[in-house]
Amino acid sequence: MRIKALFISFHLGLLLSSCAVLSFAQETELIQLPPPNMTGGKPLMEAMKDRHSSREFSTEKLPLQVMSDLLWAAFGINRPDVGKRTAPSAVNWQEIDIYVATADGLFLYDAHEHALQVILSDDIRAKTGPQDFVKEAPVNLVFVADYAKMGDRADEDKRFYSAADVGFIGQNVYLFCASEGLATVIRGRVDRDDLAQTMNLRPEQHIVFAQTVGYPKK
Ligand SMILES: Cc1cc2nc3c(=O)[nH]c(=O)nc-3n(C[C@H](O)[C@H](O)[C@H](O)COP(=O)(O)O)c2cc1C
């Protein structure tokens, strides 16, 4: 366990430019995120006015608080009493998992714990898409549908509903970024087979889209 603790500390040292207080769950390799800011930001109509896709990113890392706010806005739990989320999902399947690819590794957002689970210690950003900016932007979100959570529907239905569900999450990310002055673009251009292999996904897990996030290039 000591090795794991050191391993996580190493990740955090690289991942986080924030001085936020962190806590660790060694057994499950969870990095606790600070509570999200659920107030403030731009008025909704201003954020909508500013929403746009951008493909020019600074290499500056996101502070931990910004990562926390981003992931909560994307698909965090906004009604803890019923475990429901900031984006809708068909049949309330909540089948979309958000993986976070950074220079310091690959992480899985655990909405219930509001934490990041360490998946890989490698920098796989370049594998998340063929476009040039992808490998240098600090964060690439990878939206993965877990068909195992979608009952016994045909795969065609699962593909249809999971794509719609990612659309809502992606728009949440767009609006959060517009509010925070961050740059973002959702991306369909992903080599899904290659990336799924790199991420060690199960056969029931299907990559839907990726979304790059970072500060705008100065
Ligand atoms: C489903 C979807 C897939 C997209 N895939 C890519 C992509 O692979 N690469 C990219 O640079 N932009 C991608 N985009 C961004 C669009 O090009 C962009 O939204 C469009 O040009 C309109 O620009 P705007 O978002 O600034 O309004 C995608 C957008 C959507 C909705």
Short mmCIF file of C-alpha atoms and ligand atoms in Angstrom, two decimals:
data_model
loop_
_atom_site.label_atom_id
_atom_site.label_comp_id
_atom_site.label_asym_id
_atom_site.label_seq_id
_atom_site.Cartn_x
_atom_site.Cartn_y
_atom_site.Cartn_z
CA MET A 1 0.00 0.00 0.00
CA ARG A 2 2.93 2.29 0.66
CA ILE A 3 3.95 1.93 -2.97
CA LYS A 4 0.45 2.88 -4.06
CA ALA A 5 0.49 5.92 -1.80
CA LEU A 6 3.78 7.06 -3.29
CA PHE A 7 2.46 6.39 -6.75
CA ILE A 8 -0.59 8.56 -6.12
CA SER A 9 1.49 11.31 -4.56
CA PHE A 10 3.63 11.29 -7.66
CA HIS A 11 0.54 11.65 -9.83
CA LEU A 12 -0.80 14.46 -7.75
CA GLY A 13 2.45 16.31 -7.69
CA LEU A 14 2.36 16.41 -11.45
CA LEU A 15 -1.35 16.69 -12.00
CA LEU A 16 -2.25 19.43 -9.68
CA SER A 17 -1.06 22.98 -9.75
CA SER A 18 -3.55 23.91 -7.06
CA CYS A 19 -2.65 24.07 -3.38
CA ALA A 20 -6.00 22.54 -2.48
CA VAL A 21 -6.02 20.03 0.35
CA LEU A 22 -6.15 16.47 -0.95
CA SER A 23 -7.13 13.23 0.61
CA PHE A 24 -6.31 9.72 -0.53
CA ALA A 25 -8.06 6.40 -0.54
CA GLN A 26 -5.07 4.14 -0.96
CA GLU A 27 -6.91 0.86 -1.44
CA THR A 28 -8.91 2.07 -4.43
CA GLU A 29 -6.38 4.61 -5.70
CA LEU A 30 -8.89 7.45 -5.51
CA ILE A 31 -7.88 11.09 -5.67
CA GLN A 32 -10.51 13.08 -3.82
CA LEU A 33 -11.60 16.25 -5.60
CA PRO A 34 -12.50 19.35 -3.59
CA PRO A 35 -16.24 20.06 -3.40
CA PRO A 36 -17.46 21.75 -6.58
CA ASN A 37 -18.42 25.41 -6.62
CA MET A 38 -22.13 25.31 -7.31
CA THR A 39 -22.64 29.05 -7.30
CA GLY A 40 -21.30 31.87 -9.39
CA GLY A 41 -20.13 31.73 -12.96
CA LYS A 42 -21.53 33.82 -15.79
CA PRO A 43 -25.27 34.24 -16.16
CA LEU A 44 -26.58 31.44 -18.38
CA MET A 45 -27.44 33.68 -21.34
CA GLU A 46 -23.94 35.18 -21.31
CA ALA A 47 -22.39 31.71 -21.24
CA MET A 48 -24.55 30.71 -24.20
CA LYS A 49 -23.49 33.86 -26.04
CA ASP A 50 -19.83 32.90 -25.49
CA ARG A 51 -20.06 29.16 -26.23
CA HIS A 52 -17.88 28.12 -29.12
CA SER A 53 -15.42 25.46 -30.25
CA SER A 54 -11.75 26.28 -30.02
CA ARG A 55 -8.71 24.36 -31.25
CA GLU A 56 -5.92 26.48 -29.79
CA PHE A 57 -4.89 25.56 -26.27
CA SER A 58 -2.27 26.65 -23.78
CA THR A 59 -0.27 23.81 -22.18
CA GLU A 60 -1.07 25.22 -18.70
CA LYS A 61 -2.56 22.61 -16.38
CA LEU A 62 -5.99 23.01 -14.82
CA PRO A 63 -6.01 23.65 -11.06
CA LEU A 64 -7.71 20.94 -9.04
CA GLN A 65 -10.67 23.18 -8.19
CA VAL A 66 -11.28 23.83 -11.88
CA MET A 67 -11.07 20.09 -12.58
CA SER A 68 -13.59 19.50 -9.81
CA ASP A 69 -16.00 22.14 -11.14
CA LEU A 70 -15.58 20.93 -14.73
CA LEU A 71 -16.38 17.30 -13.93
CA TRP A 72 -19.28 18.17 -11.67
CA ALA A 73 -20.74 20.48 -14.33
CA ALA A 74 -20.22 17.76 -16.95
CA PHE A 75 -21.98 14.88 -15.20
CA GLY A 76 -21.76 15.28 -11.44
CA ILE A 77 -24.47 14.45 -8.94
CA ASN A 78 -26.74 17.45 -8.37
CA ARG A 79 -29.46 15.64 -6.37
CA PRO A 80 -27.68 13.44 -3.83
CA ASP A 81 -30.98 12.20 -2.37
CA VAL A 82 -31.77 10.37 -5.63
CA GLY A 83 -28.27 10.16 -7.11
CA LYS A 84 -29.24 12.04 -10.27
CA ARG A 85 -26.89 14.10 -12.38
CA THR A 86 -26.28 17.48 -14.04
CA ALA A 87 -27.10 15.92 -17.45
CA PRO A 88 -30.10 13.74 -18.30
CA SER A 89 -29.68 10.14 -19.42
CA ALA A 90 -32.12 7.85 -21.21
CA VAL A 91 -33.99 5.61 -18.71
CA ASN A 92 -31.71 7.18 -16.11
CA TRP A 93 -29.15 4.55 -17.14
CA GLN A 94 -26.26 6.92 -16.32
CA GLU A 95 -24.22 4.78 -18.67
CA ILE A 96 -21.64 7.39 -19.64
CA ASP A 97 -18.29 7.29 -17.86
CA ILE A 98 -15.90 10.21 -18.16
CA TYR A 99 -12.23 9.32 -18.47
CA VAL A 100 -9.73 12.14 -18.05
CA ALA A 101 -6.47 11.97 -20.02
CA THR A 102 -3.74 14.32 -18.77
CA ALA A 103 0.05 14.49 -18.95
CA ASP A 104 0.10 12.61 -15.64
CA GLY A 105 -2.07 9.68 -16.56
CA LEU A 106 -5.56 8.45 -17.26
CA PHE A 107 -8.24 8.83 -14.59
CA LEU A 108 -11.89 7.83 -14.28
CA TYR A 109 -14.35 10.31 -12.78
CA ASP A 110 -16.27 8.70 -9.91
CA ALA A 111 -19.31 10.97 -9.54
CA HIS A 112 -20.52 9.31 -6.32
CA GLU A 113 -17.24 9.94 -4.54
CA HIS A 114 -16.53 13.09 -6.59
CA ALA A 115 -13.07 11.66 -7.03
CA LEU A 116 -10.65 10.56 -9.72
CA GLN A 117 -9.71 6.92 -9.93
CA VAL A 118 -6.22 6.25 -11.23
CA ILE A 119 -6.42 4.03 -14.33
CA LEU A 120 -3.03 4.45 -16.03
CA SER A 121 0.14 6.36 -15.23
CA ASP A 122 0.94 6.93 -18.92
CA ASP A 123 0.27 10.09 -20.91
CA ILE A 124 -2.17 8.82 -23.54
CA ARG A 125 -3.42 12.25 -24.71
CA ALA A 126 -2.03 11.77 -28.21
CA LYS A 127 -4.06 8.57 -28.51
CA THR A 128 -7.33 10.43 -27.93
CA GLY A 129 -7.36 11.97 -31.41
CA PRO A 130 -5.33 12.72 -34.53
CA GLN A 131 -5.60 16.52 -34.35
CA ASP A 132 -2.42 18.40 -33.40
CA PHE A 133 -3.72 20.27 -30.35
CA VAL A 134 -4.87 17.07 -28.63
CA LYS A 135 -1.48 15.91 -27.39
CA GLU A 136 -0.59 19.25 -25.78
CA ALA A 137 -3.85 20.46 -24.30
CA PRO A 138 -3.90 19.68 -20.56
CA VAL A 139 -7.16 17.68 -20.52
CA ASN A 140 -8.87 15.36 -22.94
CA LEU A 141 -12.15 13.95 -21.69
CA VAL A 142 -13.14 10.62 -23.21
CA PHE A 143 -16.85 9.79 -22.98
CA VAL A 144 -17.37 6.04 -22.76
CA ALA A 145 -20.76 4.30 -22.86
CA ASP A 146 -21.05 1.16 -20.78
CA TYR A 147 -23.56 -0.95 -22.72
CA ALA A 148 -23.70 -3.33 -19.73
CA LYS A 149 -25.71 -0.64 -17.89
CA MET A 150 -28.29 -0.31 -20.70
CA GLY A 151 -30.39 -3.44 -20.21
CA ASP A 152 -31.17 -5.84 -23.04
CA ARG A 153 -31.75 -3.28 -25.81
CA ALA A 154 -30.30 -3.86 -29.27
CA ASP A 155 -26.84 -2.41 -29.79
CA GLU A 156 -28.30 0.02 -32.36
CA ASP A 157 -30.52 1.52 -29.61
CA LYS A 158 -27.63 1.65 -27.17
CA ARG A 159 -25.51 3.49 -29.72
CA PHE A 160 -28.33 5.95 -30.44
CA TYR A 161 -29.15 6.73 -26.79
CA SER A 162 -25.56 6.90 -25.60
CA ALA A 163 -24.68 9.37 -28.35
CA ALA A 164 -27.60 11.57 -27.29
CA ASP A 165 -26.60 11.30 -23.63
CA VAL A 166 -23.03 12.37 -24.42
CA GLY A 167 -24.43 15.37 -26.30
CA PHE A 168 -25.91 16.75 -23.08
CA ILE A 169 -22.69 16.18 -21.15
CA GLY A 170 -20.65 17.79 -23.91
CA GLN A 171 -22.89 20.83 -23.89
CA ASN A 172 -22.52 21.11 -20.11
CA VAL A 173 -18.75 21.15 -20.66
CA TYR A 174 -19.12 23.79 -23.38
CA LEU A 175 -21.20 26.05 -21.14
CA PHE A 176 -18.90 25.59 -18.16
CA CYS A 177 -15.91 26.47 -20.35
CA ALA A 178 -17.70 29.51 -21.75
CA SER A 179 -18.44 30.62 -18.21
CA GLU A 180 -14.85 30.05 -16.98
CA GLY A 181 -12.99 31.42 -20.01
CA LEU A 182 -11.69 27.97 -20.93
CA ALA A 183 -11.27 26.64 -24.47
CA THR A 184 -12.95 23.40 -25.56
CA VAL A 185 -13.98 21.32 -28.54
CA ILE A 186 -15.94 18.07 -28.67
CA ARG A 187 -14.42 15.57 -31.07
CA GLY A 188 -15.77 12.71 -33.14
CA ARG A 189 -12.38 12.21 -34.76
CA VAL A 190 -11.08 9.46 -32.49
CA ASP A 191 -9.50 6.13 -33.42
CA ARG A 192 -11.87 4.24 -31.14
CA ASP A 193 -10.41 0.75 -31.50
CA ASP A 194 -6.86 1.90 -30.84
CA LEU A 195 -7.88 4.10 -27.93
CA ALA A 196 -10.10 1.42 -26.36
CA GLN A 197 -7.15 -0.95 -26.43
CA THR A 198 -4.85 1.64 -24.86
CA MET A 199 -7.42 2.31 -22.13
CA ASN A 200 -7.94 -1.43 -21.49
CA LEU A 201 -11.70 -1.07 -21.91
CA ARG A 202 -14.05 -4.03 -21.54
CA PRO A 203 -15.89 -5.21 -24.71
CA GLU A 204 -19.15 -3.65 -23.39
CA GLN A 205 -17.48 -0.23 -23.13
CA HIS A 206 -17.76 1.92 -26.25
CA ILE A 207 -16.01 5.24 -26.83
CA VAL A 208 -18.53 7.81 -28.03
CA PHE A 209 -16.71 11.17 -28.29
CA ALA A 210 -13.74 12.97 -26.79
CA GLN A 211 -13.60 16.60 -25.66
CA THR A 212 -10.48 18.69 -25.23
CA VAL A 213 -10.37 21.32 -22.46
CA GLY A 214 -7.74 23.86 -21.49
CA TYR A 215 -6.90 27.53 -21.24
CA PRO A 216 -6.91 29.40 -24.55
CA LYS A 217 -3.53 29.80 -26.21
CA LYS A 218 -2.17 33.29 -25.50
C1 LIG B 1 -20.79 15.39 -32.69
C2 LIG B 1 -19.70 16.39 -32.98
C3 LIG B 1 -18.45 15.94 -33.38
C4 LIG B 1 -17.42 16.86 -33.63
N1 LIG B 1 -16.19 16.38 -33.97
C5 LIG B 1 -15.16 17.26 -34.11
C6 LIG B 1 -13.84 16.79 -34.32
O1 LIG B 1 -13.58 15.59 -34.41
N2 LIG B 1 -12.85 17.69 -34.41
C7 LIG B 1 -13.08 19.05 -34.31
O2 LIG B 1 -12.12 19.82 -34.40
N3 LIG B 1 -14.32 19.53 -34.10
C8 LIG B 1 -15.36 18.66 -33.98
N4 LIG B 1 -16.63 19.14 -33.69
C9 LIG B 1 -16.83 20.57 -33.51
C10 LIG B 1 -17.57 21.19 -34.70
O3 LIG B 1 -16.69 21.29 -35.80
C11 LIG B 1 -18.08 22.56 -34.28
O4 LIG B 1 -19.04 22.41 -33.25
C12 LIG B 1 -18.71 23.27 -35.46
O5 LIG B 1 -17.73 23.66 -36.40
C13 LIG B 1 -19.48 24.53 -35.04
O6 LIG B 1 -18.61 25.40 -34.33
P1 LIG B 1 -18.99 25.92 -32.86
O7 LIG B 1 -18.99 24.74 -31.93
O8 LIG B 1 -17.93 26.92 -32.51
O9 LIG B 1 -20.36 26.52 -32.95
C14 LIG B 1 -17.66 18.24 -33.50
C15 LIG B 1 -18.93 18.69 -33.08
C16 LIG B 1 -19.93 17.77 -32.82
C17 LIG B 1 -21.27 18.27 -32.33
#
